[in-house]
Structure formats: structure tokens, C-alpha cells
Amino acid sequence: MKPAILVTGAAGFIGAHTARALKLAGEEIVAIDSFSNYYSTELKDLRIANLLTPLGVTVARCDISDSDALKKTLEDKNISSIIHLAAQPGIRLPVERYGQYVSANIDAYLNIFTWGLKNGIDRITYASSSSVYGNYPKAPFSESFADIKPISFYGATKLANESMAPTIIRKSKMKARGLRFFTVYGPWGRPDMAYFRIAANLISGKPFNLFGDGDALRDFSYVDDTVNAVIALHNELESRPAEYHDVVNTGGGIPRTLAEMINIAESQLGLELQSNVSAKHPSDVERTFADATLLHSLIGKHTPTPLESGMSEVIKWAKDPKVSALISNWTETTV
Ligand SMILES: NC(=O)c1ccc[n+]([C@@H]2O[C@H](COP(=O)([O-])OP(=O)(O)OC[C@H]3O[C@@H](n4cnc5c(N)ncnc54)[C@H](O)[C@@H]3O)[C@@H](O)[C@H]2O)c1
């Protein structure tokens, strides 16, 4: 059997879609996840049942921050490269819970690299985030900006990942690439994200907690576009020399406001969203806006899925009876 790609965070939103696309492209997959309870594990189980089980992909339960557990889970596996998507996402955890970011985004990150080095793996693509840019005064955000400052602890852990990678792979045959994801949305998504709660609350008729006045700009990325970029960038990394490291924006460079997203969802469902407006969260950035020049130079230019089309897939998914009966509960399971 050909060696497998290890996908971490495969019970998660981007991880499950990535594992599915890789499998459909004929790759062997080893998929792992801790099934963290940051949001509903029922949603994670259903996501796997719908996206992965029909393709024969199973997700092994493993907490990567436990290096012994990681070693044990992977001991008989033949792995050629790693796509590391497991993390504690979201910017809203309170300071008393910042340890969750350290455990999932720093300890687990170091463990996966260390395991890779010990096991002769020469290629790791890992998830970073547009949060590393904080409230950078200039846009679009370019990977060449040298003085970026995250405003969330989450963003700080992702920027730390980017500085750690070259030091870990120094003097090894490994090459690594960090992907700065920009507000990824789509079916089977994450219930802490605004688009998910907007769709869920429209369907349930519950009021939506709107932080700020809806003018925040986001470079919304449809999940299929992001997954295509993950796979193409992981493939492109293969041609690079040992010790190579870079970071790449995966956003399409077409930001829209949250208010526009709400209008799109309302008009597609023919319903009006009731909103409870409160102050913007201190860790929420004012805008995200990717400079996609590097992305296009590495994997070619693709027209991003328009927000209207992507949201129509989300709404179609959310209206499916097996989802609409549960979607509102899932939004209650997270911060
Ligand atoms: N979705 C976005 O818009 C977005 C934007 C920027 C960056 N990212 C990054 O992309 C990656 C995937 O995000 P997502 O939206 O799919 O989030 P997700 O929470 O749906 O998926 C992450 C998965 O990682 C798992 N995990 C957490 N800690 C783990 C550990 N110690 N060991 C093993 N598994 C662990 C969780 O159980 C979860 O299933 C993350 O690294 C996230 O920080 C996502």
C-alpha cells in the first residue's frame, strides 16, 4: 500500500473536508483527532459519518499534546507527509482558559514536528491564521509584512508556530509551510463562527448575538477553495529543498462585511434575523483581507467561490432535516 498522508484535526471542520478531498484524489489517509469538547462532539461525529465514513476513512482518537499517545497511535503506520490542522481555534476563550491554546497550539505543534523528525518525515504543512496580522494598518495583508502584531492570544500562538518551525527543522531534511487561513466557512462548519450562528439562528428563530455593528470586513473563504489550496500547497512543498519554510495566505482577497453576509443568508432563507447587538470582542480584528499574490504564484490563479454561492451551500446543508433539528443546540455548546 502506498504511504499515507497524516491529517491531524480530521474530526474538525477543515480537517474532515481535507481528508475527504485527499481520499477522493486517491491518497491513503491516516486521520487523528482528540475530539476536543470546545464545541459539540456530536457535530464532529456526524461530520465524520457524512464526510469520511462513506469513503472508508476512520479517525483515531489521539491527543497530540501527549507525545506517548501520539507515538502509540502512529507506531504501525506508514506515513510520508503531514498536514497538521489540529488546534484550539477561535479567539474568544477567556484568559483563564488560555492554557487550552498552549496545549493544543504549542505543545501539540511541537510534538507533531518532533514525531515527524524522529520518523523520517520530510514535509509538514500546518495551519496558521489571518489572526497573526492583528489590526495591521495596511491592507491587503501580505506575507512580506515584517512587523505584524496579533491582538488575540490565539493569533499569538499561531505566529509563535510560524517562528518555531524554521528552528525545529534546522539541520534536518524536513521542509514546512504555514497556511494563513482567512475565515473559512461551509457545510459541516464550526458553531463558534458567525456565519454558522447566523444560519442556525435564522432557522431556529433565536436572536443572533452580533458583536459590533456588522461593518467588520472578512475575507470569507469557502471551504472547498481552502481545501484545494491546502492540497496544492502541500504538493508544491514537495519540490522544495530541506529546511525550507514559508507562510502563505490562502484567502481570496475579496473581503465582505458581516452585514452583507447576514443580508445574503436572510434573502436566501426569506427570513429576517433578530439581532442582540453588543460591543465588539476585544480580540476581534477590524478586518481581514488577504494579498493572494503569493498563493496565485505558487498554485495558479483561481477565482474564489462568491459568498452568495458558498452561503447557498451552507443554507442548503443547514436546512437538511438531520442538521436543522440539531444545529441550534450545537451553537449552545461553544463560547
Ligand atoms: N476555520 C477557520 O476559519 C480558520 C481560520 C484560521 C485558522 N484556522 C486553523 O485551521 C485549523 C482547523 O480549524 P477548524 O476550523 O477546522 O477547527 P476545528 O476546531 O473544527 O478543528 C480542529 C480539530 O483539532 C482537534 N484538536 C484540538 N486539539 C487537539 C489535540 N491536542 N490533539 C488532537 N486533535 C486536537 C479538535 O478536536 C478539532 O476537531 C486550526 O489549526 C485552526 O486554528 C481555521
Short mmCIF file of C-alpha atoms and ligand atoms in Angstrom, two decimals:
data_model
loop_
_atom_site.label_atom_id
_atom_site.label_comp_id
_atom_site.label_asym_id
_atom_site.label_seq_id
_atom_site.Cartn_x
_atom_site.Cartn_y
_atom_site.Cartn_z
CA MET A 1 0.00 0.00 0.00
CA LYS A 2 1.33 3.48 -0.76
CA PRO A 3 2.39 5.57 2.25
CA ALA A 4 -0.28 7.75 3.82
CA ILE A 5 -0.68 11.45 4.45
CA LEU A 6 -1.29 12.08 8.16
CA VAL A 7 -4.15 14.57 8.62
CA THR A 8 -4.46 15.91 12.17
CA GLY A 9 -7.64 17.58 13.38
CA ALA A 10 -9.58 15.33 10.99
CA ALA A 11 -12.77 15.41 13.09
CA GLY A 12 -12.65 19.20 12.73
CA PHE A 13 -14.17 21.35 10.01
CA ILE A 14 -11.22 21.93 7.65
CA GLY A 15 -9.56 18.62 8.60
CA ALA A 16 -12.57 16.47 7.68
CA HIS A 17 -13.05 18.25 4.34
CA THR A 18 -9.30 17.95 3.62
CA ALA A 19 -9.17 14.24 4.48
CA ARG A 20 -12.22 13.67 2.25
CA ALA A 21 -10.72 15.53 -0.72
CA LEU A 22 -7.40 13.71 -0.36
CA LYS A 23 -9.13 10.34 -0.21
CA LEU A 24 -11.25 11.20 -3.27
CA ALA A 25 -8.00 12.12 -5.06
CA GLY A 26 -6.71 8.58 -4.42
CA GLU A 27 -4.45 9.24 -1.42
CA GLU A 28 -4.07 6.97 1.57
CA ILE A 29 -5.02 8.78 4.76
CA VAL A 30 -4.22 8.37 8.44
CA ALA A 31 -6.60 10.65 10.33
CA ILE A 32 -6.32 11.62 14.01
CA ASP A 33 -8.13 13.99 16.37
CA SER A 34 -8.60 14.40 20.14
CA PHE A 35 -12.34 15.14 19.71
CA SER A 36 -11.90 18.19 21.96
CA ASN A 37 -15.11 19.46 23.55
CA TYR A 38 -14.56 23.11 22.55
CA TYR A 39 -17.78 22.59 20.59
CA SER A 40 -20.26 19.72 20.20
CA THR A 41 -18.64 16.31 19.72
CA GLU A 42 -22.00 15.17 18.33
CA LEU A 43 -21.33 17.55 15.41
CA LYS A 44 -17.82 16.06 14.99
CA ASP A 45 -19.25 12.52 14.97
CA LEU A 46 -21.90 13.44 12.38
CA ARG A 47 -19.34 15.28 10.25
CA ILE A 48 -17.22 12.13 10.15
CA ALA A 49 -20.26 9.92 9.49
CA ASN A 50 -21.22 12.08 6.49
CA LEU A 51 -17.86 13.11 5.01
CA LEU A 52 -15.44 10.31 5.88
CA THR A 53 -17.14 7.03 6.86
CA PRO A 54 -18.67 6.54 3.38
CA LEU A 55 -15.13 6.67 1.96
CA GLY A 56 -13.80 4.17 4.49
CA VAL A 57 -11.77 6.78 6.40
CA THR A 58 -11.75 6.41 10.19
CA VAL A 59 -10.46 8.98 12.66
CA ALA A 60 -8.30 7.65 15.52
CA ARG A 61 -8.74 9.40 18.85
CA CYS A 62 -5.41 10.84 19.94
CA ASP A 63 -4.41 13.90 21.94
CA ILE A 64 -1.29 15.14 20.16
CA SER A 65 -0.19 17.13 23.21
CA ASP A 66 0.51 13.70 24.78
CA SER A 67 3.69 12.59 22.97
CA ASP A 68 3.43 8.98 24.23
CA ALA A 69 -0.15 8.69 22.98
CA LEU A 70 0.92 10.11 19.62
CA LYS A 71 3.78 7.63 19.31
CA LYS A 72 1.49 4.73 20.20
CA THR A 73 -1.29 5.77 17.80
CA LEU A 74 1.12 6.05 14.88
CA GLU A 75 3.56 3.21 15.64
CA ASP A 76 2.48 0.82 12.88
CA LYS A 77 1.59 3.49 10.32
CA ASN A 78 3.44 4.13 7.07
CA ILE A 79 3.33 7.93 6.74
CA SER A 80 5.01 10.03 4.07
CA SER A 81 3.97 13.59 4.98
CA ILE A 82 1.82 15.53 7.45
CA ILE A 83 -0.99 18.07 7.14
CA HIS A 84 -1.33 19.43 10.67
CA LEU A 85 -4.71 21.12 11.19
CA ALA A 86 -5.42 20.18 14.84
CA ALA A 87 -5.59 23.22 17.11
CA GLN A 88 -7.61 25.15 19.62
CA PRO A 89 -9.28 27.60 17.21
CA GLY A 90 -11.33 30.72 17.92
CA ILE A 91 -10.27 33.94 19.60
CA ARG A 92 -12.85 34.16 22.36
CA LEU A 93 -11.62 31.88 25.17
CA PRO A 94 -11.15 33.92 28.38
CA VAL A 95 -7.68 34.34 29.85
CA GLU A 96 -8.34 31.62 32.48
CA ARG A 97 -8.59 29.15 29.57
CA TYR A 98 -5.53 30.29 27.58
CA GLY A 99 -3.85 27.04 28.69
CA GLN A 100 -6.04 25.29 26.08
CA TYR A 101 -4.32 27.33 23.34
CA VAL A 102 -0.89 26.49 24.78
CA SER A 103 -1.66 22.77 24.99
CA ALA A 104 -3.24 22.41 21.51
CA ASN A 105 -1.32 25.06 19.55
CA ILE A 106 2.15 24.95 21.13
CA ASP A 107 2.66 21.57 22.89
CA ALA A 108 0.82 19.53 20.26
CA TYR A 109 2.53 21.50 17.46
CA LEU A 110 5.97 20.75 18.87
CA ASN A 111 5.04 17.08 19.36
CA ILE A 112 3.87 16.57 15.78
CA PHE A 113 7.08 18.11 14.42
CA THR A 114 9.21 16.06 16.83
CA TRP A 115 7.39 12.87 15.87
CA GLY A 116 7.91 13.75 12.19
CA LEU A 117 11.64 14.37 12.66
CA LYS A 118 12.09 11.10 14.56
CA ASN A 119 10.21 9.16 11.92
CA GLY A 120 11.95 10.48 8.81
CA ILE A 121 9.06 12.66 7.60
CA ASP A 122 10.32 15.41 5.31
CA ARG A 123 7.21 17.53 4.69
CA ILE A 124 4.74 19.25 7.04
CA THR A 125 2.05 21.72 6.05
CA TYR A 126 0.41 23.32 9.08
CA ALA A 127 -2.49 25.68 9.78
CA SER A 128 -1.71 29.24 10.76
CA SER A 129 -4.25 32.05 10.67
CA SER A 130 -5.04 35.53 9.39
CA SER A 131 -5.21 36.39 13.12
CA VAL A 132 -1.43 36.81 13.03
CA TYR A 133 -1.98 40.17 11.27
CA GLY A 134 -3.98 41.69 14.15
CA ASN A 135 -5.21 45.18 13.27
CA TYR A 136 -2.43 45.81 10.76
CA PRO A 137 -2.98 49.34 9.38
CA LYS A 138 -2.29 48.45 5.72
CA ALA A 139 -4.32 46.08 3.56
CA PRO A 140 -4.33 43.74 1.75
CA PHE A 141 -2.27 41.73 4.23
CA SER A 142 0.96 40.47 2.73
CA GLU A 143 3.20 37.68 3.95
CA SER A 144 6.07 40.13 3.49
CA PHE A 145 4.89 42.38 6.37
CA ALA A 146 7.67 42.03 8.94
CA ASP A 147 6.12 43.90 11.87
CA ILE A 148 2.75 42.17 12.37
CA LYS A 149 1.25 42.05 15.87
CA PRO A 150 -1.66 39.72 16.75
CA ILE A 151 -4.24 41.19 19.13
CA SER A 152 -5.57 37.79 20.32
CA PHE A 153 -3.70 35.17 22.33
CA TYR A 154 -4.85 32.63 19.72
CA GLY A 155 -3.18 34.71 16.98
CA ALA A 156 -0.04 34.93 19.11
CA THR A 157 0.16 31.12 19.33
CA LYS A 158 -0.17 30.87 15.53
CA LEU A 159 2.56 33.49 14.99
CA ALA A 160 4.68 31.55 17.52
CA ASN A 161 4.16 28.42 15.35
CA GLU A 162 5.49 30.31 12.35
CA SER A 163 8.63 31.38 14.24
CA MET A 164 9.13 27.93 15.76
CA ALA A 165 9.00 25.92 12.52
CA PRO A 166 12.34 27.05 10.99
CA THR A 167 14.13 26.45 14.31
CA ILE A 168 12.69 22.93 14.71
CA ILE A 169 13.53 21.80 11.17
CA ARG A 170 17.03 23.36 11.12
CA LYS A 171 19.71 20.85 10.09
CA SER A 172 17.10 18.25 9.15
CA LYS A 173 15.72 17.10 5.80
CA MET A 174 12.30 18.47 6.69
CA LYS A 175 10.50 21.34 4.92
CA ALA A 176 7.48 23.12 6.36
CA ARG A 177 4.79 25.54 5.23
CA GLY A 178 2.33 27.55 7.33
CA LEU A 179 -1.05 28.38 5.81
CA ARG A 180 -2.73 31.58 6.94
CA PHE A 181 -6.43 30.68 6.66
CA PHE A 182 -8.97 33.50 6.31
CA THR A 183 -12.45 32.95 7.87
CA VAL A 184 -13.19 29.59 6.30
CA TYR A 185 -16.90 28.76 6.03
CA GLY A 186 -19.02 25.98 4.57
CA PRO A 187 -21.23 22.98 5.38
CA TRP A 188 -20.28 20.97 8.50
CA GLY A 189 -18.55 24.09 9.85
CA ARG A 190 -17.73 25.41 13.28
CA PRO A 191 -20.58 26.60 15.53
CA ASP A 192 -18.49 29.34 17.18
CA MET A 193 -18.26 31.19 13.85
CA ALA A 194 -20.65 34.00 12.91
CA TYR A 195 -21.90 32.55 9.59
CA PHE A 196 -22.81 29.27 11.31
CA ARG A 197 -24.71 31.02 14.12
CA ILE A 198 -26.43 33.28 11.59
CA ALA A 199 -27.72 30.26 9.61
CA ALA A 200 -28.66 28.38 12.81
CA ASN A 201 -30.46 31.32 14.41
CA LEU A 202 -32.37 32.19 11.25
CA ILE A 203 -33.62 28.60 11.13
CA SER A 204 -34.45 28.39 14.86
CA GLY A 205 -35.80 31.96 15.11
CA LYS A 206 -33.50 32.68 18.06
CA PRO A 207 -31.79 36.07 18.26
CA PHE A 208 -28.22 36.37 17.00
CA ASN A 209 -25.58 37.96 19.24
CA LEU A 210 -23.97 40.50 16.95
CA PHE A 211 -20.68 41.81 18.32
CA GLY A 212 -20.12 45.29 16.85
CA ASP A 213 -22.24 46.92 14.17
CA GLY A 214 -21.72 44.44 11.33
CA ASP A 215 -19.19 46.54 9.44
CA ALA A 216 -16.25 44.21 10.23
CA LEU A 217 -14.67 43.11 6.93
CA ARG A 218 -13.80 39.45 6.46
CA ASP A 219 -12.05 37.72 3.57
CA PHE A 220 -14.56 34.84 3.72
CA SER A 221 -13.08 31.68 2.17
CA TYR A 222 -15.34 28.87 1.00
CA VAL A 223 -14.10 25.58 2.43
CA ASP A 224 -13.63 23.88 -0.98
CA ASP A 225 -11.34 26.74 -2.10
CA THR A 226 -9.34 26.43 1.12
CA VAL A 227 -9.05 22.65 0.85
CA ASN A 228 -7.91 22.92 -2.78
CA ALA A 229 -5.25 25.41 -1.65
CA VAL A 230 -4.14 23.16 1.25
CA ILE A 231 -3.64 20.19 -1.05
CA ALA A 232 -1.99 22.13 -3.89
CA LEU A 233 0.35 23.93 -1.48
CA HIS A 234 1.22 20.67 0.25
CA ASN A 235 2.06 19.14 -3.14
CA GLU A 236 4.09 22.19 -4.18
CA LEU A 237 6.13 21.93 -0.98
CA GLU A 238 7.48 18.57 -2.13
CA SER A 239 9.77 20.24 -4.69
CA ARG A 240 11.42 22.45 -2.07
CA PRO A 241 14.83 21.78 -0.51
CA ALA A 242 15.47 20.54 3.04
CA GLU A 243 14.99 23.15 5.82
CA TYR A 244 12.72 25.25 3.56
CA HIS A 245 9.98 27.18 5.38
CA ASP A 246 7.44 29.74 4.25
CA VAL A 247 3.96 31.04 5.10
CA VAL A 248 1.19 31.57 2.57
CA ASN A 249 -2.14 33.43 2.75
CA THR A 250 -4.95 31.20 1.48
CA GLY A 251 -7.64 33.93 1.38
CA GLY A 252 -9.00 35.00 -1.99
CA GLY A 253 -8.58 38.76 -1.43
CA ILE A 254 -12.26 39.74 -1.71
CA PRO A 255 -13.40 40.91 1.75
CA ARG A 256 -17.09 41.47 2.52
CA THR A 257 -18.80 42.84 5.63
CA LEU A 258 -20.59 40.75 8.20
CA ALA A 259 -23.73 42.78 7.41
CA GLU A 260 -23.51 41.63 3.77
CA MET A 261 -23.21 38.02 4.93
CA ILE A 262 -26.33 38.47 7.08
CA ASN A 263 -28.27 40.01 4.15
CA ILE A 264 -27.29 37.12 1.89
CA ALA A 265 -28.41 34.49 4.43
CA GLU A 266 -31.67 36.37 5.11
CA SER A 267 -32.56 36.68 1.46
CA GLN A 268 -31.69 33.04 0.71
CA LEU A 269 -33.90 31.83 3.55
CA GLY A 270 -36.58 34.54 3.11
CA LEU A 271 -36.32 35.27 6.84
CA GLU A 272 -35.24 38.22 8.95
CA LEU A 273 -32.54 37.80 11.62
CA GLN A 274 -33.28 39.16 15.08
CA SER A 275 -30.01 40.55 16.48
CA ASN A 276 -28.87 41.42 20.00
CA VAL A 277 -26.13 43.94 19.41
CA SER A 278 -23.28 44.13 21.91
CA ALA A 279 -19.78 45.62 21.94
CA LYS A 280 -17.09 44.18 19.70
CA HIS A 281 -14.96 41.50 21.42
CA PRO A 282 -11.51 42.94 22.29
CA SER A 283 -9.79 40.08 20.41
CA ASP A 284 -11.85 40.60 17.23
CA VAL A 285 -9.90 42.33 14.45
CA GLU A 286 -11.45 45.12 12.36
CA ARG A 287 -10.80 43.48 9.02
CA THR A 288 -9.09 40.57 7.32
CA PHE A 289 -8.01 40.98 3.72
CA ALA A 290 -5.55 38.64 2.04
CA ASP A 291 -2.99 39.60 -0.54
CA ALA A 292 -3.32 36.47 -2.70
CA THR A 293 -0.31 37.21 -4.95
CA LEU A 294 1.95 34.56 -3.39
CA LEU A 295 -0.85 31.97 -3.35
CA HIS A 296 -1.51 32.53 -7.04
CA SER A 297 2.18 32.42 -7.94
CA LEU A 298 2.55 29.04 -6.17
CA ILE A 299 -0.57 27.20 -7.30
CA GLY A 300 -2.06 29.31 -10.10
CA LYS A 301 -4.91 31.79 -10.07
CA HIS A 302 -8.36 30.54 -9.13
CA THR A 303 -11.50 32.65 -8.90
CA PRO A 304 -12.76 32.32 -5.32
CA THR A 305 -16.27 30.97 -4.77
CA PRO A 306 -18.57 34.02 -4.41
CA LEU A 307 -20.02 34.48 -0.91
CA GLU A 308 -23.54 34.14 -2.37
CA SER A 309 -22.78 30.65 -3.79
CA GLY A 310 -20.90 29.48 -0.71
CA MET A 311 -23.66 30.65 1.63
CA SER A 312 -26.26 28.93 -0.51
CA GLU A 313 -24.39 25.63 0.13
CA VAL A 314 -24.37 26.41 3.86
CA ILE A 315 -28.10 27.15 3.87
CA LYS A 316 -28.89 24.01 1.86
CA TRP A 317 -26.90 21.97 4.37
CA ALA A 318 -28.44 23.71 7.39
CA LYS A 319 -31.98 23.06 6.09
CA ASP A 320 -31.40 19.31 5.77
CA PRO A 321 -33.74 17.85 8.43
CA LYS A 322 -30.96 15.81 10.09
CA VAL A 323 -28.99 19.05 10.55
CA SER A 324 -31.78 21.59 11.20
CA ALA A 325 -33.05 19.52 14.14
CA LEU A 326 -29.67 19.84 15.89
CA ILE A 327 -27.95 22.96 14.56
CA SER A 328 -29.33 25.30 17.20
CA ASN A 329 -28.12 23.00 20.04
CA TRP A 330 -24.63 22.97 18.52
CA THR A 331 -24.37 26.77 18.75
CA GLU A 332 -25.07 26.48 22.50
CA THR A 333 -22.03 24.21 23.01
CA THR A 334 -19.36 26.83 22.45
CA VAL A 335 -18.21 30.30 23.57
N1 LIG B 1 -11.94 27.81 10.23
C1 LIG B 1 -11.26 28.95 10.06
O1 LIG B 1 -11.81 29.95 9.59
C2 LIG B 1 -9.81 29.05 10.44
C3 LIG B 1 -9.18 30.28 10.25
C4 LIG B 1 -7.84 30.38 10.58
C5 LIG B 1 -7.13 29.29 11.05
N2 LIG B 1 -7.79 28.10 11.24
C6 LIG B 1 -6.99 26.95 11.72
O2 LIG B 1 -7.29 25.85 10.89
C7 LIG B 1 -7.21 24.64 11.63
C8 LIG B 1 -8.52 23.88 11.51
O3 LIG B 1 -9.55 24.70 12.04
P1 LIG B 1 -11.07 24.28 12.04
O4 LIG B 1 -11.85 25.49 11.73
O5 LIG B 1 -11.25 23.07 11.23
O6 LIG B 1 -11.27 23.97 13.58
P2 LIG B 1 -11.91 22.68 14.30
O7 LIG B 1 -11.95 23.01 15.76
O8 LIG B 1 -13.18 22.32 13.66
O9 LIG B 1 -10.84 21.56 14.05
C9 LIG B 1 -9.68 21.41 14.85
C10 LIG B 1 -9.66 19.98 15.38
O10 LIG B 1 -8.45 19.82 16.14
C11 LIG B 1 -8.75 18.92 17.20
N3 LIG B 1 -7.75 19.09 18.27
C12 LIG B 1 -7.64 20.12 19.13
N4 LIG B 1 -6.62 19.87 19.99
C13 LIG B 1 -6.10 18.67 19.64
C14 LIG B 1 -5.05 17.87 20.17
N5 LIG B 1 -4.34 18.27 21.23
N6 LIG B 1 -4.80 16.69 19.58
C15 LIG B 1 -5.53 16.27 18.52
N7 LIG B 1 -6.54 16.97 17.99
C16 LIG B 1 -6.81 18.17 18.55
C17 LIG B 1 -10.15 19.29 17.66
O11 LIG B 1 -10.78 18.22 18.31
C18 LIG B 1 -10.82 19.68 16.34
O12 LIG B 1 -11.62 18.61 15.85
C19 LIG B 1 -6.86 25.06 13.06
O13 LIG B 1 -5.47 24.99 13.20
C20 LIG B 1 -7.31 26.50 13.12
O14 LIG B 1 -6.61 27.21 14.12
C21 LIG B 1 -9.10 27.95 10.94
#
